PDB file of C-alpha atoms in Angstrom:
ATOM      1  CA  MET A  14      77.660  40.842  81.240  1.00 38.00           C
ATOM      2  CA  VAL A  15      80.583  38.405  81.420  1.00 38.00           C
ATOM      3  CA  GLU A  16      82.958  38.754  78.509  1.00 40.00           C
ATOM      4  CA  ARG A  17      84.263  35.749  76.669  1.00 43.00           C
ATOM      5  CA  ALA A  18      87.925  35.001  76.124  1.00 44.00           C
ATOM      6  CA  ALA A  19      89.555  37.476  73.781  1.00 44.00           C
ATOM      7  CA  ARG A  20      89.276  36.367  70.154  1.00 42.00           C
ATOM      8  CA  SER A  21      91.364  39.148  68.612  1.00 41.00           C
ATOM      9  CA  PRO A  22      94.756  38.278  67.107  1.00 46.00           C
ATOM     10  CA  GLN A  23      97.161  37.392  69.895  1.00 61.00           C
ATOM     11  CA  PRO A  24     100.929  37.847  70.123  1.00 70.00           C
ATOM     12  CA  LYS A  25     102.955  34.975  68.747  1.00 79.00           C
ATOM     13  CA  MET A  26     105.372  33.209  71.082  1.00 91.00           C
ATOM     14  CA  GLN A  27     108.596  31.602  69.883  1.00 93.00           C
ATOM     15  CA  HIS A  28     107.828  27.870  69.499  1.00 94.00           C
ATOM     16  CA  THR A  29     110.718  25.422  69.586  1.00 89.00           C
ATOM     17  CA  SER A  30     110.786  21.644  69.197  1.00 84.00           C
ATOM     18  CA  SER A  31     114.299  21.186  70.596  1.00 79.00           C
ATOM     19  CA  THR A  32     113.560  21.401  74.333  1.00 80.00           C
ATOM     20  CA  GLY A  33     112.224  17.916  75.035  1.00 88.00           C
ATOM     21  CA  HIS A  34     109.340  19.437  77.010  1.00 94.00           C
ATOM     22  CA  ALA A  35     105.696  18.635  76.294  1.00 95.00           C
ATOM     23  CA  PRO A  36     103.493  21.559  75.222  1.00 96.00           C
ATOM     24  CA  GLY A  37     101.101  23.287  77.594  1.00 97.00           C
ATOM     25  CA  THR A  38      99.161  26.507  77.999  1.00 97.00           C
ATOM     26  CA  VAL A  39     100.126  30.062  78.961  1.00 97.00           C
ATOM     27  CA  VAL A  40      97.170  31.788  80.672  1.00 96.00           C
ATOM     28  CA  ILE A  41      96.992  35.567  81.005  1.00 92.00           C
ATOM     29  CA  PRO A  42      94.226  37.327  82.951  1.00 87.00           C
ATOM     30  CA  ALA A  43      94.362  40.649  81.122  1.00 77.00           C
ATOM     31  CA  ALA A  44      92.934  43.803  82.677  1.00 67.00           C
ATOM     32  CA  SER A  45      93.640  45.443  79.330  1.00 67.00           C
ATOM     33  CA  LEU A  46      95.176  43.892  76.255  1.00 63.00           C
ATOM     34  CA  ALA A  47      97.179  47.099  75.774  1.00 65.00           C
ATOM     35  CA  ARG A  48      98.053  47.890  79.404  1.00 78.00           C
ATOM     36  CA  TYR A  49     101.835  47.386  79.376  1.00 85.00           C
ATOM     37  CA  ALA A  50     103.869  47.240  76.167  1.00 87.00           C
ATOM     38  CA  GLU A  51     106.818  45.782  78.099  1.00 91.00           C
ATOM     39  CA  PHE A  52     104.732  42.741  79.039  1.00 92.00           C
ATOM     40  CA  TRP A  53     103.503  42.035  75.499  1.00 90.00           C
ATOM     41  CA  MET A  54     107.032  42.445  74.107  1.00 93.00           C
ATOM     42  CA  ALA A  55     108.149  39.786  76.618  1.00 95.00           C
ATOM     43  CA  ILE A  56     105.333  37.514  75.400  1.00 94.00           C
ATOM     44  CA  GLU A  57     106.434  38.005  71.784  1.00 94.00           C
ATOM     45  CA  ASN A  58     109.965  36.859  72.723  1.00 96.00           C
ATOM     46  CA  LEU A  59     108.913  34.035  75.053  1.00 97.00           C
ATOM     47  CA  VAL A  60     110.309  30.661  73.978  1.00 97.00           C
ATOM     48  CA  VAL A  61     107.821  27.824  74.518  1.00 97.00           C
ATOM     49  CA  PRO A  62     107.691  24.104  73.653  1.00 97.00           C
ATOM     50  CA  TYR A  63     106.252  23.496  70.205  1.00 95.00           C
ATOM     51  CA  GLY A  64     102.448  23.381  70.262  1.00 95.00           C
ATOM     52  CA  THR A  65     102.040  25.515  73.394  1.00 97.00           C
ATOM     53  CA  LYS A  66      98.801  27.515  73.491  1.00 96.00           C
ATOM     54  CA  LEU A  67      98.388  31.154  74.600  1.00 95.00           C
ATOM     55  CA  ILE A  68      95.063  32.154  76.167  1.00 94.00           C
ATOM     56  CA  SER A  69      94.445  35.780  77.118  1.00 89.00           C
ATOM     57  CA  VAL A  70      91.130  36.250  78.892  1.00 84.00           C
ATOM     58  CA  ARG A  71      89.239  39.398  79.813  1.00 79.00           C
ATOM     59  CA  GLY A  72      86.043  39.304  81.809  1.00 73.00           C
ATOM     60  CA  ALA A  73      84.060  40.151  84.901  1.00 70.00           C
ATOM     61  CA  ASP A  74      86.822  39.466  87.428  1.00 83.00           C
ATOM     62  CA  ILE A  75      90.217  37.829  87.805  1.00 88.00           C
ATOM     63  CA  PRO A  76      88.930  34.448  89.112  1.00 91.00           C
ATOM     64  CA  TYR A  77      86.698  34.181  86.030  1.00 90.00           C
ATOM     65  CA  GLN A  78      89.596  35.024  83.736  1.00 91.00           C
ATOM     66  CA  LEU A  79      91.895  32.446  85.333  1.00 94.00           C
ATOM     67  CA  ASN A  80      89.251  29.714  85.417  1.00 95.00           C
ATOM     68  CA  GLU A  81      88.266  30.302  81.800  1.00 94.00           C
ATOM     69  CA  GLY A  82      91.917  30.048  80.787  1.00 95.00           C
ATOM     70  CA  VAL A  83      92.282  26.665  82.531  1.00 97.00           C
ATOM     71  CA  ARG A  84      89.036  25.412  80.984  1.00 96.00           C
ATOM     72  CA  GLN A  85      90.502  26.075  77.542  1.00 95.00           C
ATOM     73  CA  MET A  86      93.924  24.615  78.312  1.00 96.00           C
ATOM     74  CA  HIS A  87      95.612  21.838  76.421  1.00 94.00           C
ATOM     75  CA  GLY A  88      98.831  19.992  77.073  1.00 97.00           C
ATOM     76  CA  ASP A  89     100.603  18.937  80.249  1.00 98.00           C
ATOM     77  CA  TRP A  90     100.845  22.189  82.221  1.00 98.00           C
ATOM     78  CA  VAL A  91      99.601  25.758  82.701  1.00 98.00           C
ATOM     79  CA  TRP A  92     101.842  28.767  83.248  1.00 98.00           C
ATOM     80  CA  PHE A  93      99.889  31.540  84.963  1.00 97.00           C
ATOM     81  CA  LEU A  94     100.919  35.113  84.242  1.00 95.00           C
ATOM     82  CA  GLY A  95      99.729  38.581  85.163  1.00 90.00           C
ATOM     83  CA  ASP A  96      99.856  41.322  82.535  1.00 88.00           C
ATOM     84  CA  ASP A  97     102.097  43.509  84.728  1.00 91.00           C
ATOM     85  CA  HIS A  98     105.304  41.469  84.593  1.00 94.00           C
ATOM     86  CA  THR A  99     108.302  41.106  82.347  1.00 95.00           C
ATOM     87  CA  PHE A 100     110.643  38.136  81.975  1.00 97.00           C
ATOM     88  CA  GLU A 101     113.541  36.655  80.029  1.00 97.00           C
ATOM     89  CA  PRO A 102     112.660  34.634  76.895  1.00 97.00           C
ATOM     90  CA  ASP A 103     113.807  31.321  78.407  1.00 97.00           C
ATOM     91  CA  LEU A 104     112.136  31.674  81.824  1.00 98.00           C
ATOM     92  CA  LEU A 105     109.363  29.174  81.120  1.00 98.00           C
ATOM     93  CA  LEU A 106     111.803  26.583  79.769  1.00 97.00           C
ATOM     94  CA  LYS A 107     113.931  26.900  82.916  1.00 98.00           C
ATOM     95  CA  LEU A 108     110.896  26.399  85.144  1.00 98.00           C
ATOM     96  CA  LEU A 109     109.851  23.354  83.100  1.00 98.00           C
ATOM     97  CA  ALA A 110     113.365  21.949  83.502  1.00 97.00           C
ATOM     98  CA  ARG A 111     112.799  21.713  87.261  1.00 98.00           C
ATOM     99  CA  GLN A 112     110.333  18.858  86.552  1.00 97.00           C
ATOM    100  CA  VAL A 113     108.213  19.491  89.646  1.00 98.00           C
ATOM    101  CA  ASP A 114     104.443  19.824  89.980  1.00 98.00           C
ATOM    102  CA  VAL A 115     104.337  23.484  91.061  1.00 98.00           C
ATOM    103  CA  VAL A 116     107.129  26.037  90.713  1.00 98.00           C
ATOM    104  CA  MET A 117     107.335  29.816  90.412  1.00 98.00           C
ATOM    105  CA  PRO A 118     110.157  32.356  90.025  1.00 98.00           C
ATOM    106  CA  VAL A 119     111.143  35.029  92.532  1.00 98.00           C
ATOM    107  CA  VAL A 120     108.677  37.917  92.138  1.00 97.00           C
ATOM    108  CA  PRO A 121     108.772  41.252  94.041  1.00 95.00           C
ATOM    109  CA  ARG A 122     105.786  43.269  95.186  1.00 93.00           C
ATOM    110  CA  ARG A 123     105.140  46.378  93.098  1.00 88.00           C
ATOM    111  CA  ASP A 124     104.548  48.592  96.141  1.00 86.00           C
ATOM    112  CA  PRO A 125     106.832  49.517  99.075  1.00 85.00           C
ATOM    113  CA  PRO A 126     108.709  47.875 100.665  1.00 85.00           C
ATOM    114  CA  PHE A 127     109.020  45.807  97.431  1.00 91.00           C
ATOM    115  CA  VAL A 128     109.557  42.515  99.250  1.00 94.00           C
ATOM    116  CA  PRO A 129     108.749  39.114  97.680  1.00 96.00           C
ATOM    117  CA  VAL A 130     105.115  38.296  96.903  1.00 95.00           C
ATOM    118  CA  LEU A 131     105.213  35.639  99.629  1.00 96.00           C
ATOM    119  CA  MET A 132     103.206  35.771 102.839  1.00 94.00           C
ATOM    120  CA  HIS A 133     103.514  34.067 106.207  1.00 94.00           C
ATOM    121  CA  GLY A 134     100.336  32.469 107.479  1.00 87.00           C
ATOM    122  CA  PRO A 135      97.899  32.133 108.953  1.00 81.00           C
ATOM    123  CA  LEU A 136      96.193  33.613 105.921  1.00 75.00           C
ATOM    124  CA  GLY A 137      93.797  36.453 106.639  1.00 71.00           C
ATOM    125  CA  ASP A 138      94.039  39.778 108.401  1.00 70.00           C
ATOM    126  CA  TYR A 139      97.229  38.952 110.332  1.00 78.00           C
ATOM    127  CA  MET A 140      99.442  37.426 107.665  1.00 87.00           C
ATOM    128  CA  THR A 141     102.860  39.075 107.329  1.00 92.00           C
ATOM    129  CA  ARG A 142     105.170  39.629 104.388  1.00 93.00           C
ATOM    130  CA  TYR A 143     108.389  37.751 103.762  1.00 96.00           C
ATOM    131  CA  SER A 144     111.598  39.745 103.817  1.00 95.00           C
ATOM    132  CA  TRP A 145     114.303  39.273 101.201  1.00 96.00           C
ATOM    133  CA  THR A 146     116.642  37.708 103.754  1.00 95.00           C
ATOM    134  CA  GLU A 147     114.273  34.750 104.144  1.00 96.00           C
ATOM    135  CA  LEU A 148     114.879  33.551 100.574  1.00 96.00           C
ATOM    136  CA  PRO A 149     118.032  31.724  99.484  1.00 97.00           C
ATOM    137  CA  ILE A 150     119.731  33.327  96.495  1.00 96.00           C
ATOM    138  CA  GLU A 151     119.827  30.113  94.481  1.00 97.00           C
ATOM    139  CA  GLY A 152     118.224  26.690  94.202  1.00 98.00           C
ATOM    140  CA  LEU A 153     114.685  25.607  95.061  1.00 98.00           C
ATOM    141  CA  PHE A 154     112.938  26.972  98.160  1.00 98.00           C
ATOM    142  CA  THR A 155     109.961  24.986  99.453  1.00 98.00           C
ATOM    143  CA  LEU A 156     107.098  27.248 100.532  1.00 97.00           C
ATOM    144  CA  PRO A 157     106.180  26.160 104.077  1.00 96.00           C
ATOM    145  CA  LYS A 158     102.681  24.823 104.541  1.00 94.00           C
ATOM    146  CA  GLY A 159     100.392  27.653 105.633  1.00 92.00           C
ATOM    147  CA  ASP A 160     102.409  30.343 103.845  1.00 95.00           C
ATOM    148  CA  SER A 161     101.190  31.800 100.579  1.00 94.00           C
ATOM    149  CA  ALA A 162     102.022  33.592  97.338  1.00 94.00           C
ATOM    150  CA  GLY A 163     100.480  35.145  94.279  1.00 91.00           C
ATOM    151  CA  GLN A 164      99.737  32.967  91.270  1.00 93.00           C
ATOM    152  CA  ALA A 165     101.622  35.054  88.666  1.00 93.00           C
ATOM    153  CA  GLY A 166     104.558  33.086  87.291  1.00 97.00           C
ATOM    154  CA  ALA A 167     103.317  29.780  88.747  1.00 98.00           C
ATOM    155  CA  LEU A 168     103.859  26.721  86.556  1.00 98.00           C
ATOM    156  CA  VAL A 169     101.315  24.040  87.523  1.00 98.00           C
ATOM    157  CA  ARG A 170     101.074  20.535  86.053  1.00 98.00           C
ATOM    158  CA  LYS A 171      97.769  19.247  84.674  1.00 98.00           C
ATOM    159  CA  ASP A 172      97.556  16.410  87.205  1.00 98.00           C
ATOM    160  CA  VAL A 173      97.494  18.971  90.030  1.00 98.00           C
ATOM    161  CA  LEU A 174      94.807  21.062  88.321  1.00 98.00           C
ATOM    162  CA  ASP A 175      92.723  17.917  87.810  1.00 98.00           C
ATOM    163  CA  LYS A 176      92.931  17.183  91.554  1.00 97.00           C
ATOM    164  CA  LEU A 177      91.825  20.722  92.444  1.00 97.00           C
ATOM    165  CA  GLY A 178      88.853  20.697  90.074  1.00 96.00           C
ATOM    166  CA  ASP A 179      86.747  23.462  88.551  1.00 97.00           C
ATOM    167  CA  PRO A 180      86.622  26.234  89.754  1.00 96.00           C
ATOM    168  CA  TRP A 181      90.333  26.465  90.429  1.00 97.00           C
ATOM    169  CA  PHE A 182      90.207  30.103  91.568  1.00 95.00           C
ATOM    170  CA  GLU A 183      87.559  31.604  93.868  1.00 94.00           C
ATOM    171  CA  GLY A 184      87.335  35.064  95.438  1.00 90.00           C
ATOM    172  CA  GLY A 185      86.215  36.036  98.925  1.00 88.00           C
ATOM    173  CA  LYS A 186      87.089  32.711 100.536  1.00 88.00           C
ATOM    174  CA  LEU A 187      89.797  33.980 102.898  1.00 84.00           C
ATOM    175  CA  THR A 188      88.789  37.531 103.854  1.00 80.00           C
ATOM    176  CA  PRO A 189      85.289  38.937 103.197  1.00 76.00           C
ATOM    177  CA  GLY A 190      85.303  41.758 100.673  1.00 75.00           C
ATOM    178  CA  ARG A 191      88.705  40.851  99.188  1.00 80.00           C
ATOM    179  CA  LEU A 192      89.285  38.548  96.229  1.00 85.00           C
ATOM    180  CA  MET A 193      92.599  36.958  97.300  1.00 88.00           C
ATOM    181  CA  GLU A 194      91.902  34.247  94.737  1.00 93.00           C
ATOM    182  CA  ASP A 195      95.623  33.605  94.281  1.00 94.00           C
ATOM    183  CA  MET A 196      96.281  32.947  97.969  1.00 93.00           C
ATOM    184  CA  TYR A 197      93.206  30.744  98.213  1.00 94.00           C
ATOM    185  CA  PHE A 198      94.560  28.769  95.237  1.00 96.00           C
ATOM    186  CA  ILE A 199      97.856  28.272  97.103  1.00 96.00           C
ATOM    187  CA  LYS A 200      95.971  27.261 100.265  1.00 94.00           C
ATOM    188  CA  ARG A 201      94.083  24.604  98.322  1.00 96.00           C
ATOM    189  CA  LEU A 202      97.395  23.249  96.995  1.00 97.00           C
ATOM    190  CA  HIS A 203      98.694  23.023 100.572  1.00 96.00           C
ATOM    191  CA  ASP A 204      95.490  21.254 101.643  1.00 96.00           C
ATOM    192  CA  LEU A 205      96.238  18.601  99.006  1.00 97.00           C
ATOM    193  CA  ASP A 206      99.834  18.322 100.293  1.00 97.00           C
ATOM    194  CA  VAL A 207     101.191  19.571  96.953  1.00 98.00           C
ATOM    195  CA  THR A 208     104.740  20.880  97.352  1.00 98.00           C
ATOM    196  CA  ILE A 209     105.138  24.459  96.110  1.00 98.00           C
ATOM    197  CA  HIS A 210     108.614  25.431  94.967  1.00 98.00           C
ATOM    198  CA  ILE A 211     110.164  28.879  94.500  1.00 98.00           C
ATOM    199  CA  ASP A 212     112.965  28.725  91.920  1.00 98.00           C
ATOM    200  CA  CYS A 213     115.488  31.166  93.366  1.00 98.00           C
ATOM    201  CA  ASP A 214     117.610  30.911  90.213  1.00 98.00           C
ATOM    202  CA  GLN A 215     114.859  32.654  88.211  1.00 98.00           C
ATOM    203  CA  ILE A 216     113.243  36.058  88.618  1.00 97.00           C
ATOM    204  CA  MET A 217     110.145  37.722  87.184  1.00 97.00           C
ATOM    205  CA  PRO A 218     110.184  41.529  87.594  1.00 96.00           C
ATOM    206  CA  HIS A 219     107.009  43.465  88.365  1.00 94.00           C
ATOM    207  CA  ILE A 220     105.972  46.471  86.258  1.00 92.00           C
ATOM    208  CA  ALA A 221     105.049  49.572  88.270  1.00 84.00           C
ATOM    209  CA  ASN A 222     105.946  53.209  87.547  1.00 78.00           C
ATOM    210  CA  ILE A 223     109.342  51.628  87.180  1.00 79.00           C
ATOM    211  CA  THR A 224     109.882  47.901  86.843  1.00 86.00           C
ATOM    212  CA  ILE A 225     110.729  46.379  90.216  1.00 89.00           C
ATOM    213  CA  ARG A 226     113.446  43.770  89.736  1.00 91.00           C
ATOM    214  CA  PRO A 227     114.846  41.260  92.275  1.00 94.00           C
ATOM    215  CA  ILE A 228     118.626  41.764  92.383  1.00 93.00           C
ATOM    216  CA  ARG A 229     121.308  39.635  94.047  1.00 93.00           C
ATOM    217  CA  HIS A 230     124.028  41.731  95.689  1.00 90.00           C
ATOM    218  CA  GLN A 231     126.788  40.672  98.091  1.00 89.00           C
ATOM    219  CA  GLY A 232     125.182  37.340  98.905  1.00 93.00           C
ATOM    220  CA  ARG A 233     121.586  38.453  99.510  1.00 92.00           C
ATOM    221  CA  TRP A 234     118.419  39.632  97.734  1.00 94.00           C
ATOM    222  CA  TYR A 235     117.334  43.238  97.277  1.00 91.00           C
ATOM    223  CA  ALA A 236     114.538  44.894  95.341  1.00 91.00           C
ATOM    224  CA  GLY A 237     115.730  47.389  92.750  1.00 90.00           C
ATOM    225  CA  TYR A 238     115.521  48.547  89.176  1.00 84.00           C
ATOM    226  CA  GLN A 239     117.726  48.865  86.115  1.00 81.00           C
ATOM    227  CA  ALA A 240     118.883  52.471  85.641  1.00 78.00           C
ATOM    228  CA  PRO A 241     120.784  53.696  82.544  1.00 78.00           C
ATOM    229  CA  SER A 242     123.947  53.703  84.634  1.00 79.00           C
ATOM    230  CA  GLY A 243     123.371  50.172  85.981  1.00 81.00           C
ATOM    231  CA  PRO A 244     121.346  48.353  88.641  1.00 83.00           C
ATOM    232  CA  VAL A 245     120.071  50.279  91.671  1.00 82.00           C
ATOM    233  CA  VAL A 246     119.218  48.372  94.849  1.00 86.00           C
ATOM    234  CA  TRP A 247     116.953  49.375  97.744  1.00 80.00           C
ATOM    235  CA  ASP A 248     117.161  48.071 101.261  1.00 73.00           C
ATOM    236  CA  GLU A 249     114.059  47.269 103.297  1.00 67.00           C
ATOM    237  CA  PRO A 250     112.773  49.802 105.852  1.00 57.00           C
ATOM    238  CA  ASP A 251     114.277  49.598 109.311  1.00 49.00           C
ATOM    239  CA  PHE A 252     111.423  48.033 111.286  1.00 47.00           C
ATOM    240  CA  GLU A 253     113.000  49.208 114.562  1.00 45.00           C
ATOM    241  CA  TYR A 254     112.028  52.789 113.747  1.00 42.00           C
ATOM    242  CA  LEU A 255     108.457  52.230 112.607  1.00 44.00           C
ATOM    243  CA  PRO A 256     105.860  54.159 114.667  1.00 49.00           C
ATOM    244  CA  ALA A 257     104.588  52.366 117.767  1.00 51.00           C
ATOM    245  CA  GLY A 258     101.917  49.820 116.852  1.00 50.00           C
ATOM    246  CA  ALA A 259     102.688  49.926 113.117  1.00 45.00           C
ATOM    247  CA  LYS A 260     103.133  46.682 111.239  1.00 44.00           C
ATOM    248  CA  ILE A 261     104.071  45.691 107.689  1.00 41.00           C
ATOM    249  CA  ILE A 262     101.478  43.321 106.202  1.00 41.00           C
TER     250      ILE A 262
END
């Protein structure tokens, strides 16, 4: 049976009327409303334009959860989150300040080699991961047409969602047996010639056994984490020494 959107009391975000931004909707597809305390603490501290709505949906699958969140949206934009991230309180306001149709922060993968959640096309079995050296360390990066990303952290304006139409997210469209609803969403944006921006001034860490955090060091990006003694950075594996025939995808 498909569950309806969660009706239990939800965390309160920090509403402010001093930003000059119109309100919108924060959508969270939640595998479990209690999965990561770090995520919900970030939600509690998140500063949003006055009147912004929070929708946390549980249900049969992730595409359903995302679509149901958009169906219940109000305002001028939707900010899509996953419940395994953390972020600074002003991240949403900084993305809104870019005043573009689609923008997302720099997000790392939560599994080795912890590179950005960006993929080179063509989408499908042979897509390859971005490396950190392919991203500038500041400013807006335009995602090339044919490349892809996850949806978590993506700020999308209502006009774009209206052009896409319901359902916005669909599973199994790119590779049989795999949802990949986020990459199919990005593909549909490309098909409409919507420019997708990565805001390299903003990061959104990924919660794993430790929280994977994008870190700038000596003029380039690394994945790392915050240790008690300070930030720790990891380099990417040396592809030259991978076993013959191996590939990172």
